[in-house]
XYZ file of C-alpha atoms in Angstrom:
677
model
C 35.310 -48.978 35.388
C 32.675 -47.559 32.974
C 32.068 -43.838 33.019
C 28.917 -42.196 34.377
C 26.372 -40.864 31.774
C 26.355 -37.135 32.459
C 23.931 -35.669 29.894
C 20.533 -36.333 28.370
C 22.303 -37.688 25.270
C 23.651 -40.547 27.385
C 20.256 -41.056 28.968
C 18.726 -41.350 25.484
C 21.373 -43.971 24.663
C 20.224 -46.020 27.663
C 16.479 -45.472 27.360
C 15.892 -44.651 23.659
C 15.554 -48.170 22.178
C 13.345 -49.322 25.027
C 11.278 -46.121 24.817
C 10.645 -46.510 21.118
C 9.679 -50.110 21.538
C 7.206 -49.230 24.277
C 5.704 -46.249 22.358
C 4.974 -48.236 19.182
C 3.000 -51.031 20.735
C -0.253 -49.560 19.312
C -1.179 -49.376 15.613
C 0.277 -46.386 13.750
C -1.020 -45.265 10.342
C 1.666 -45.431 7.646
C 3.206 -42.149 6.572
C 2.870 -41.401 2.847
C 4.199 -38.620 0.663
C 1.696 -36.484 -1.248
C 3.757 -34.535 -3.805
C 3.188 -31.023 -5.085
C 1.358 -31.123 -8.416
C 0.183 -27.572 -8.980
C 1.594 -24.184 -8.014
C -0.092 -20.840 -8.670
C 2.099 -17.810 -8.002
C 0.524 -14.369 -7.849
C 2.272 -11.078 -8.527
C 0.822 -9.827 -5.228
C 3.257 -11.957 -3.184
C 1.238 -15.086 -2.330
C 1.169 -18.568 -3.800
C -1.383 -21.366 -3.935
C 0.207 -24.821 -3.571
C -1.663 -28.039 -4.278
C -0.526 -31.556 -3.381
C -2.169 -34.467 -5.168
C -1.572 -38.164 -4.611
C -2.936 -41.560 -3.608
C -3.241 -43.188 -0.184
C -4.244 -46.703 0.845
C -6.376 -47.366 3.904
C -5.634 -45.296 6.963
C -2.639 -43.063 6.289
C -1.041 -39.795 7.248
C 1.112 -37.262 5.428
C 3.394 -34.555 6.759
C 3.950 -31.080 5.339
C 6.722 -28.810 6.630
C 6.410 -25.042 6.814
C 8.333 -22.130 8.157
C 7.012 -20.850 11.450
C 5.802 -17.567 9.947
C 3.769 -19.528 7.339
C 1.667 -21.441 9.856
C -0.894 -18.636 10.183
C -1.513 -18.676 6.411
C -1.812 -22.471 6.457
C -4.339 -22.410 9.298
C -6.347 -19.781 7.397
C -6.374 -21.399 3.960
C -5.729 -25.168 4.203
C -8.193 -27.168 2.049
C -8.288 -30.987 2.323
C -10.045 -33.621 0.210
C -10.279 -37.410 0.454
C -12.180 -37.864 -2.767
C -13.009 -41.588 -3.065
C -15.100 -42.263 0.000
C -12.493 -41.563 2.612
C -12.507 -39.033 5.407
C -10.109 -36.345 6.488
C -9.078 -36.748 10.096
C -7.232 -34.473 12.473
C -4.653 -31.919 11.391
C -1.953 -31.670 14.045
C 0.936 -29.248 14.364
C 3.406 -28.255 17.112
C 2.390 -25.823 19.770
C 3.664 -22.266 19.627
C 4.728 -22.511 23.288
C 8.512 -22.381 23.964
C 10.245 -25.771 24.113
C 11.145 -25.197 27.775
C 7.471 -24.819 28.669
C 6.558 -27.864 26.587
C 9.184 -30.042 28.291
C 8.101 -28.903 31.755
C 4.582 -30.133 30.995
C 5.713 -33.809 31.045
C 6.082 -35.919 34.191
C 9.756 -36.432 33.348
C 11.465 -33.021 33.066
C 14.475 -33.046 30.731
C 14.580 -29.258 30.259
C 17.956 -28.706 31.975
C 19.779 -31.561 30.185
C 19.759 -33.766 33.338
C 22.314 -36.454 34.072
C 21.218 -40.025 34.764
C 21.496 -39.349 38.492
C 19.272 -36.286 38.230
C 16.770 -38.184 36.095
C 16.590 -41.066 38.570
C 16.058 -38.629 41.442
C 13.003 -37.356 39.517
C 11.787 -40.977 39.285
C 11.800 -41.654 43.063
C 8.985 -44.085 43.805
C 8.868 -45.475 40.257
C 9.651 -49.114 39.465
C 12.647 -49.706 37.202
C 14.773 -52.616 36.019
C 18.524 -52.093 35.795
C 21.091 -54.255 34.109
C 24.455 -54.561 35.878
C 26.687 -56.840 33.864
C 24.610 -59.983 33.330
C 22.387 -59.406 36.341
C 18.972 -57.685 36.200
C 17.611 -56.002 39.324
C 14.025 -54.701 39.560
C 12.770 -52.444 42.285
C 11.461 -49.089 43.375
C 13.765 -46.072 43.094
C 14.593 -44.637 46.523
C 17.070 -42.075 45.194
C 20.677 -41.528 44.184
C 23.356 -40.897 46.805
C 27.096 -40.183 46.608
C 29.394 -42.770 48.226
C 33.144 -42.731 48.782
C 35.054 -45.540 47.147
C 38.722 -46.472 47.405
C 40.503 -46.763 44.083
C 44.074 -47.747 44.725
C 45.561 -45.172 47.088
C 42.822 -42.628 46.294
C 39.197 -42.270 47.259
C 36.600 -41.103 44.738
C 32.895 -40.200 44.954
C 30.617 -42.593 43.072
C 26.875 -41.930 42.588
C 24.881 -44.944 43.683
C 21.282 -45.915 42.941
C 19.297 -47.230 45.888
C 16.563 -49.711 44.882
C 13.939 -51.283 47.138
C 13.162 -54.830 46.001
C 11.194 -57.336 48.105
C 11.956 -55.436 51.296
C 15.696 -55.272 50.549
C 17.592 -52.145 49.544
C 20.070 -52.751 46.744
C 22.874 -50.254 46.070
C 23.878 -50.166 42.395
C 26.749 -47.968 41.252
C 25.609 -45.906 38.274
C 28.862 -46.347 36.272
C 28.237 -50.085 36.305
C 24.721 -49.834 34.869
C 24.561 -50.869 31.190
C 20.793 -50.663 30.771
C 17.723 -49.271 32.487
C 14.030 -49.948 31.860
C 11.060 -48.006 33.186
C 8.489 -50.540 34.310
C 5.686 -47.924 34.448
C 4.255 -47.621 30.874
C 2.825 -44.189 31.606
C 6.189 -42.817 32.714
C 7.872 -44.453 29.726
C 5.346 -42.814 27.366
C 5.866 -39.420 29.007
C 9.627 -39.702 28.548
C 9.161 -40.779 24.932
C 6.972 -37.737 24.228
C 9.468 -35.403 25.888
C 12.295 -36.827 23.762
C 10.154 -36.467 20.617
C 9.389 -32.841 21.462
C 13.071 -32.182 22.038
C 13.988 -33.746 18.691
C 11.267 -31.777 16.933
C 12.524 -28.494 18.373
C 15.959 -28.837 16.781
C 14.803 -26.732 13.838
C 12.845 -23.901 15.424
C 12.051 -22.326 12.028
C 10.414 -25.459 10.586
C 7.070 -26.779 11.760
C 5.548 -30.104 10.627
C 1.821 -30.231 9.908
C 0.430 -33.778 9.936
C -2.822 -34.662 8.139
C -4.640 -37.948 8.834
C -6.795 -39.785 6.281
C -9.059 -42.724 7.057
C -10.805 -45.085 4.688
C -10.498 -48.333 2.765
C -8.590 -49.144 -0.397
C -6.778 -46.776 -2.742
C -8.088 -43.208 -2.710
C -7.126 -39.890 -4.267
C -6.344 -37.082 -1.833
C -5.700 -33.410 -2.381
C -4.244 -30.712 -0.112
C -4.177 -27.044 -0.987
C -3.066 -23.926 0.873
C -2.061 -20.300 0.339
C 1.163 -18.967 1.858
C 3.422 -16.004 1.331
C 5.659 -16.451 -1.711
C 8.296 -14.367 -3.492
C 6.786 -12.126 -6.158
C 7.434 -13.652 -9.553
C 9.150 -11.219 -11.883
C 9.577 -10.745 -15.607
C 12.479 -9.639 -17.752
C 12.519 -9.172 -21.512
C 14.862 -9.233 -24.493
C 13.904 -7.095 -27.504
C 15.713 -8.243 -30.654
C 15.554 -5.460 -33.261
C 16.061 -6.196 -36.954
C 15.578 -4.352 -40.199
C 12.404 -6.218 -41.172
C 11.559 -8.321 -38.156
C 11.644 -7.809 -34.380
C 11.130 -10.357 -31.652
C 10.283 -10.056 -27.955
C 11.438 -12.719 -25.513
C 9.919 -12.704 -22.043
C 11.302 -14.658 -19.090
C 9.560 -15.341 -15.803
C 11.800 -15.456 -12.722
C 10.372 -17.805 -10.086
C 11.699 -19.089 -6.769
C 10.837 -22.266 -4.913
C 11.182 -21.129 -1.311
C 9.030 -23.973 0.020
C 10.145 -27.132 1.844
C 9.074 -29.392 -1.043
C 10.717 -30.174 -4.361
C 8.710 -29.459 -7.501
C 8.717 -32.494 -9.796
C 6.697 -32.161 -13.018
C 4.581 -29.454 -11.425
C 1.903 -27.539 -13.324
C 2.966 -23.940 -12.712
C 0.653 -20.960 -13.201
C 1.924 -17.391 -13.048
C -0.934 -14.987 -12.416
C -0.790 -11.212 -12.614
C -3.273 -9.382 -10.429
C -3.792 -8.371 -6.846
C -6.314 -10.550 -5.007
C -6.938 -9.273 -1.500
C -4.823 -11.244 0.956
C -4.061 -10.702 4.620
C -2.538 -12.496 7.579
C -4.192 -13.240 10.912
C -2.541 -14.608 14.045
C -4.222 -18.013 14.381
C -1.123 -19.875 15.589
C -0.567 -17.967 18.830
C -2.877 -19.194 21.618
C -5.392 -16.519 22.520
C -7.209 -16.280 25.818
C -10.383 -14.294 26.291
C -10.754 -12.011 29.280
C -13.607 -13.266 31.430
C -15.405 -11.241 34.085
C -15.131 -12.260 37.701
C -18.602 -13.010 39.125
C -19.109 -12.831 42.871
C -21.744 -15.292 44.158
C -24.808 -13.621 45.625
C -27.552 -14.884 47.903
C -31.058 -14.310 46.587
C -34.416 -14.484 48.273
C -36.951 -16.921 46.888
C -37.869 -16.041 43.303
C -41.400 -15.731 42.015
C -42.285 -18.026 39.138
C -41.457 -16.396 35.799
C -43.869 -16.128 32.900
C -42.236 -15.942 29.462
C -44.060 -14.596 26.407
C -44.246 -16.649 23.249
C -41.863 -15.677 20.392
C -41.536 -16.359 16.684
C -39.285 -19.337 15.996
C -36.246 -18.632 13.864
C -35.074 -22.258 13.706
C -35.058 -23.786 10.232
C -33.905 -27.160 8.984
C -31.987 -25.781 6.032
C -31.139 -22.399 4.605
C -30.226 -21.698 0.992
C -27.747 -18.880 0.338
C -26.638 -17.640 -3.052
C -23.063 -16.663 -3.700
C -21.933 -14.149 -6.310
C -21.341 -17.015 -8.720
C -25.023 -18.094 -8.426
C -23.989 -21.436 -6.896
C -26.308 -22.765 -4.191
C -24.852 -23.755 -0.818
C -27.054 -25.609 1.656
C -26.318 -25.372 5.361
C -27.743 -28.272 7.371
C -27.320 -29.666 10.836
C -24.295 -31.781 9.849
C -20.904 -30.073 9.785
C -19.346 -32.269 7.070
C -17.601 -30.231 4.361
C -17.197 -31.846 0.948
C -15.314 -29.993 -1.784
C -15.177 -31.266 -5.337
C -13.032 -28.527 -6.879
C -10.521 -25.958 -5.604
C -11.082 -22.742 -7.570
C -8.249 -20.220 -7.282
C -9.718 -17.368 -9.295
C -13.266 -16.077 -9.156
C -14.021 -16.278 -12.865
C -15.271 -19.710 -13.900
C -14.504 -23.149 -12.498
C -11.271 -23.822 -14.376
C -8.882 -26.166 -12.535
C -5.284 -24.995 -12.539
C -4.104 -28.573 -12.102
C -5.063 -29.455 -15.663
C -2.068 -30.302 -17.798
C -2.232 -28.115 -20.876
C -0.175 -28.362 -24.018
C 1.779 -25.159 -24.445
C 3.499 -23.364 -27.245
C 7.143 -22.822 -26.453
C 6.845 -23.284 -22.700
C 3.921 -21.105 -21.555
C 0.314 -20.574 -22.536
C -1.444 -17.325 -21.692
C -5.050 -16.861 -20.612
C -7.067 -13.738 -19.862
C -9.027 -14.181 -16.620
C -10.872 -10.873 -16.516
C -9.135 -8.868 -13.823
C -6.264 -11.388 -13.818
C -3.920 -12.756 -16.471
C -2.307 -16.175 -16.320
C 0.756 -17.834 -17.824
C 0.558 -21.631 -17.548
C 3.760 -23.672 -17.681
C 3.574 -27.470 -17.578
C 6.020 -30.059 -16.215
C 8.230 -27.739 -14.166
C 10.916 -29.398 -12.035
C 12.617 -27.175 -9.468
C 14.313 -28.251 -6.250
C 13.475 -26.572 -2.950
C 15.302 -23.302 -2.225
C 16.189 -22.977 -5.927
C 15.252 -20.349 -8.528
C 14.683 -20.565 -12.255
C 14.080 -18.487 -15.378
C 11.249 -19.763 -17.579
C 10.574 -18.450 -21.090
C 6.939 -17.391 -21.276
C 6.948 -15.138 -24.368
C 8.667 -15.676 -27.713
C 6.691 -13.606 -30.210
C 7.121 -11.225 -33.077
C 6.156 -7.648 -32.240
C 5.523 -4.446 -34.161
C 8.310 -1.941 -33.521
C 8.811 1.582 -34.924
C 12.122 3.340 -34.366
C 11.758 6.822 -32.857
C 13.762 9.483 -31.048
C 12.215 10.867 -27.870
C 12.992 14.309 -26.448
C 12.037 15.509 -22.992
C 13.843 18.597 -21.700
C 13.446 17.528 -18.063
C 15.147 14.175 -18.825
C 18.027 15.425 -20.997
C 18.513 19.130 -21.741
C 19.688 18.967 -25.371
C 19.786 15.423 -26.765
C 16.933 13.150 -27.714
C 16.859 9.514 -26.586
C 17.010 6.574 -28.961
C 13.908 4.446 -28.627
C 11.083 2.530 -30.223
C 7.317 2.533 -30.189
C 6.385 -1.035 -29.226
C 2.954 -2.460 -30.047
C 2.000 -5.454 -27.912
C 0.877 -7.817 -30.656
C 1.643 -10.952 -28.608
C -1.936 -11.418 -27.418
C -0.626 -11.549 -23.841
C -0.245 -9.135 -20.999
C 3.273 -7.768 -20.695
C 4.058 -7.281 -17.025
C 6.368 -4.532 -15.874
C 10.055 -5.301 -15.946
C 13.422 -4.519 -17.514
C 14.063 -4.905 -21.251
C 17.472 -5.523 -22.742
C 17.552 -4.233 -26.324
C 19.753 -5.862 -28.947
C 19.948 -4.032 -32.276
C 21.216 -6.141 -35.166
C 22.685 -8.699 -32.738
C 24.498 -5.994 -30.744
C 23.669 -4.714 -27.282
C 21.986 -1.314 -27.636
C 20.872 -0.495 -24.079
C 18.343 -1.218 -21.368
C 14.787 0.016 -20.957
C 11.892 -0.368 -18.569
C 8.289 -1.126 -19.325
C 5.125 -0.980 -17.256
C 2.120 -3.293 -17.612
C 1.031 -3.346 -21.276
C -2.245 -5.102 -22.144
C -2.525 -6.788 -25.499
C -2.988 -4.337 -28.392
C -1.631 -1.279 -26.577
C 1.500 0.696 -27.395
C 4.371 1.910 -25.241
C 7.423 4.050 -25.859
C 10.790 2.610 -24.862
C 14.053 4.538 -24.676
C 17.350 2.724 -24.292
C 20.146 5.141 -25.313
C 21.177 8.741 -26.061
C 20.761 9.879 -29.675
C 23.966 11.854 -30.206
C 22.953 12.721 -33.773
C 19.803 14.610 -32.790
C 20.282 17.825 -30.790
C 17.276 19.888 -29.668
C 17.494 23.536 -28.521
C 14.611 25.066 -26.587
C 13.588 28.736 -26.264
C 10.730 30.116 -24.157
C 8.660 33.306 -24.390
C 6.008 34.591 -21.976
C 3.594 37.539 -22.467
C 0.481 38.984 -20.789
C -2.200 40.997 -22.574
C -5.599 42.415 -21.607
C -8.060 41.229 -24.195
C -11.478 42.387 -22.996
C -13.618 43.741 -20.184
C -17.283 44.142 -19.294
C -19.460 45.711 -16.629
C -22.259 43.730 -15.011
C -24.469 45.581 -12.474
C -21.677 47.917 -11.505
C -18.987 45.232 -11.282
C -16.110 45.468 -13.745
C -14.704 42.183 -15.044
C -11.357 42.340 -16.836
C -10.090 39.391 -18.869
C -6.339 38.956 -19.254
C -4.737 36.294 -21.426
C -1.335 34.853 -20.592
C 0.590 33.318 -23.466
C 3.491 30.899 -23.182
C 5.382 29.903 -26.303
C 8.097 27.261 -26.490
C 10.076 26.623 -29.662
C 11.999 23.407 -30.291
C 14.805 23.475 -32.871
C 15.912 19.931 -33.774
C 19.207 19.475 -35.644
C 19.547 16.036 -37.277
C 23.173 15.396 -38.248
C 22.583 11.819 -39.429
C 22.175 10.683 -43.039
C 18.524 9.598 -42.662
C 15.273 11.145 -41.525
C 14.186 10.450 -37.961
C 10.786 10.300 -36.330
C 10.954 12.717 -33.398
C 8.551 12.554 -30.459
C 8.580 15.646 -28.233
C 7.267 15.362 -24.690
C 6.052 18.808 -23.638
C 5.150 19.461 -19.995
C 1.578 20.609 -19.447
C 0.970 23.864 -17.582
C -1.986 23.783 -15.175
C -4.858 25.888 -16.529
C -3.247 26.495 -19.945
C -4.786 25.335 -23.231
C -3.114 24.735 -26.584
C -3.689 27.377 -29.291
C -2.326 27.584 -32.818
C -0.539 24.253 -32.239
C -0.931 20.878 -34.022
C -2.921 18.326 -32.080
C -0.706 16.057 -29.928
C -0.639 12.334 -30.635
C -1.107 11.647 -26.923
C -2.275 13.694 -23.957
C -1.265 12.639 -20.463
C -2.117 14.358 -17.171
C 1.351 15.900 -16.988
C 2.511 16.218 -20.605
C 1.669 16.288 -24.301
C 3.367 14.159 -26.932
C 3.914 15.655 -30.382
C 5.290 13.724 -33.332
C 7.102 14.948 -36.415
C 9.976 14.230 -38.756
C 13.502 15.612 -38.319
C 14.970 15.664 -41.865
C 18.495 14.377 -42.380
C 21.146 17.110 -42.287
C 18.608 19.870 -41.565
C 17.097 21.892 -38.747
C 13.398 21.379 -37.969
C 11.396 23.848 -35.874
C 8.316 23.117 -33.846
C 6.422 25.653 -31.722
C 3.988 24.962 -28.904
C 1.728 27.873 -27.893
C -0.407 27.811 -24.769
C -2.775 30.354 -23.296
C -4.353 30.947 -19.939
C -7.276 33.344 -19.370
C -7.296 35.139 -16.016
C -10.331 37.085 -14.759
C -10.263 39.908 -12.204
C -13.272 41.894 -10.987
C -14.013 44.764 -8.598
C -17.017 46.952 -7.731
C -16.933 50.361 -9.407
C -18.883 52.031 -6.616
C -16.201 51.355 -4.049
C -13.245 51.830 -6.400
C -10.999 54.850 -6.083
C -10.454 57.244 -8.941
C -6.912 55.981 -9.554
C -8.148 52.420 -10.196
C -10.872 53.673 -12.493
C -8.437 55.824 -14.451
C -5.866 52.991 -14.825
C -8.552 50.543 -15.955
C -10.061 53.122 -18.302
C -6.710 53.543 -20.019
C -6.191 49.795 -20.713
C -5.991 49.365 -24.463
C -7.673 45.970 -24.688
C -11.062 47.143 -23.385
C -13.856 47.903 -25.883
C -14.801 51.562 -26.491
C -18.314 51.296 -25.010
C -16.867 49.817 -21.806
C -14.245 52.559 -21.736
C -16.953 55.234 -22.219
C -18.928 53.792 -19.319
C -15.779 53.785 -17.197
C -15.109 57.424 -18.181
C -18.627 58.461 -17.156
C -18.287 56.569 -13.871
C -14.934 58.236 -13.314
C -16.459 61.737 -13.880
C -19.340 61.074 -11.512
C -16.998 59.611 -8.926
C -14.633 62.606 -9.300
C -17.466 65.154 -8.915
C -18.722 63.435 -5.774
C -15.207 63.373 -4.338
C -14.789 67.116 -5.087
C -17.988 67.888 -3.186
C -16.837 65.666 -0.342
C -13.601 67.609 -0.187
C -15.508 70.952 0.031
C -17.611 69.569 2.866
C -14.423 68.644 4.692
C -13.082 72.204 4.145
C -16.228 73.736 5.681
C -15.976 71.423 8.643
C -12.343 72.404 9.220
C -13.163 76.165 9.081
C -16.056 75.678 11.513
C -13.752 73.880 13.869
C -11.208 76.743 13.768
C -13.875 79.407 14.435
C -15.390 77.395 17.284
C -11.969 77.098 18.895
C -11.369 80.870 18.496
C -14.741 81.693 20.095
C -13.839 79.610 23.121
C -10.645 81.676 23.548
C -12.589 84.992 23.212
C -15.127 83.963 25.816
C -12.367 83.133 28.284
C -10.767 86.573 27.717
C -14.117 88.387 28.215
C -14.379 86.858 31.686
C -11.266 88.802 32.772
C -12.223 92.199 31.246
C -14.717 94.762 32.605
C -17.835 95.091 30.426
C -17.567 98.901 30.221
C -14.081 98.916 28.683
C -13.360 99.453 24.960
C -11.472 96.090 24.820
C -14.567 94.229 25.985
C -16.643 95.951 23.302
C -14.017 94.959 20.712
C -14.168 91.277 21.763
C -17.938 91.343 21.691
C -17.962 92.750 18.136
C -15.505 90.078 16.954
C -17.610 87.359 18.543
C -20.665 88.681 16.734
C -18.861 88.603 13.362
C -17.770 84.985 13.969
C -21.341 83.943 14.703
C -22.374 85.358 11.337
C -19.541 83.415 9.629
C -20.564 80.209 11.401
C -24.112 80.560 10.154
C -22.859 81.118 6.592
C -20.548 78.084 6.713
C -23.268 75.875 8.116
C -25.603 76.873 5.273
C -22.807 76.214 2.766
C -22.059 72.822 4.351
C -25.711 71.793 4.252
C -25.897 72.741 0.594
C -22.744 70.701 -0.137
C -24.100 67.680 1.729
C -27.277 67.901 -0.290
C -25.255 68.107 -3.484
C -23.036 65.185 -2.461
C -26.033 63.001 -1.673
C -27.528 63.854 -5.041
C -24.236 63.011 -6.781
C -23.974 59.722 -4.899
C -27.525 58.884 -5.855
C -26.725 59.706 -9.471
C -23.600 57.488 -9.372
C -25.516 54.656 -7.696
C -28.305 54.914 -10.244
C -25.760 54.905 -13.075
C -23.878 51.848 -11.827
C -26.793 49.872 -10.443
C -28.207 48.902 -13.827
C -25.006 49.314 -15.842
C -24.457 46.321 -18.135
C -21.881 46.944 -20.848
C -19.956 44.293 -22.719
């Protein structure tokens, strides 16, 4: 007895050949391969890929992408059928989960159904089953379980019930060797469900199918921009006594789903603006809910005439001064795919190259073109793009913040290659021996860069620092004293060269904010954070180099409100000119005299307060003593004497106030127009 098909795999075995035969009854355009012919990789992390090939008649081609690349493809895909053909539909799988996709078909195979489950879904459909050599056609009533005796045992056998010509036929499923769906629509639905299931095996890969229609042989082109690994550079600097050579290698990766066979590869440095947008995920707009309303009869409406804005064609100018006409038709014809914005140069052109790469300056961008590159998918390669002689000068570089006492062995490299050197590591070989590694940033053609690749053990540099402050001048402007103080910082470098030859020493000296160089040779380079000085360290000797910097600080305060102590301390500063010091001395005298008078006024006020308090006590005592007693007369006499003293002190106080006001006026008048420098 044959076994029962229990999974969808067995169902496919029964239905697959018939399904494919039924689904291909209509004409299908042949599938052709359009190979990759041009690749442009940008250092910003995107790549432009161009497929170029030939199709005949109606045809279709399939491109495969990773799921996270579909958004870039939908945003940037450019298609051309350049010899009179037309680009048709571009189809790609839905983003919906496979379970939702399978449930959308009339035949649901989501849960991996058995043949019995599948036939129960097909109740009411006409099928033809093959049992041995007999074929039975009928309408599916359902599948039931029947007991069957096998020897001494009884087993349960699923049985298909078919209605044919008014008769119900019971067919045991294990005996069925073939099954045909007589309804073409159901057969097509099952075929589509199986195709969707097969397509979902690789969830990370999505096919994009492009249709072309036309007659005869035609050239077609497909281009798109997707995320790509950043191409990198590494260098080898070969140092010699009379000749030095720089070798540059580009590191590229083919992370696409297509092999590169004789591809024209362009490596572009620059950062074109690129972004991603979610175009693959279905988006649904939120719509307002409108409640129907009943309206009374409307009056006829009268609409005012307006100015027509409809035009048959509009001409717009782009930044490149090319005219683009927009008409009623929506046909888009492209003759060239321009990757960069400068000129109309086609990257697909095969160019003869020296060595393996040819460089081109594209304004804001720089391009290395490499022809006939073959690289399999998911493979990486190193491509030589620079093999040129360069100008190199051996130097030693000292920076105290990098290494406290020793200089670094290095070179001053002049980019004489005529190409842009992108940032990357440099392996230095000196006289065919490894000397060390260095790093370089972007170096345009003609510029210089310092490279350090080792520690110079023969050149030791000791550093000493000295810091001083000194008042250098002062002036008075309208009663405000301005004092100028100069801060000096001196650093001395003592370089000891123990080798048997002179060395060019470059000292990197950190810049101090606000300080300026004085009494110091001009640096060869000035950067925002440091100076570079260059000199020679003689063999077997000690060389000294001093860097002196100064900073001028200004402090000011009003003399009128200053206390005597501040005036005296400022007056005694040795750096102030004599005329300024004389003016300060005069201001100090006037200020001192006014303060003396103020102190006398305060003394009078204190004595008046004491007498007033004593009088209050005497008056209280007089209230308790009889007026005809000697003690009362004594208190009255004392009170009379105090009144005389109060009058004298008040006159003295008034005179002192008058004097103080006059002194203040004199000081104000002296300082108000005082300008001494």
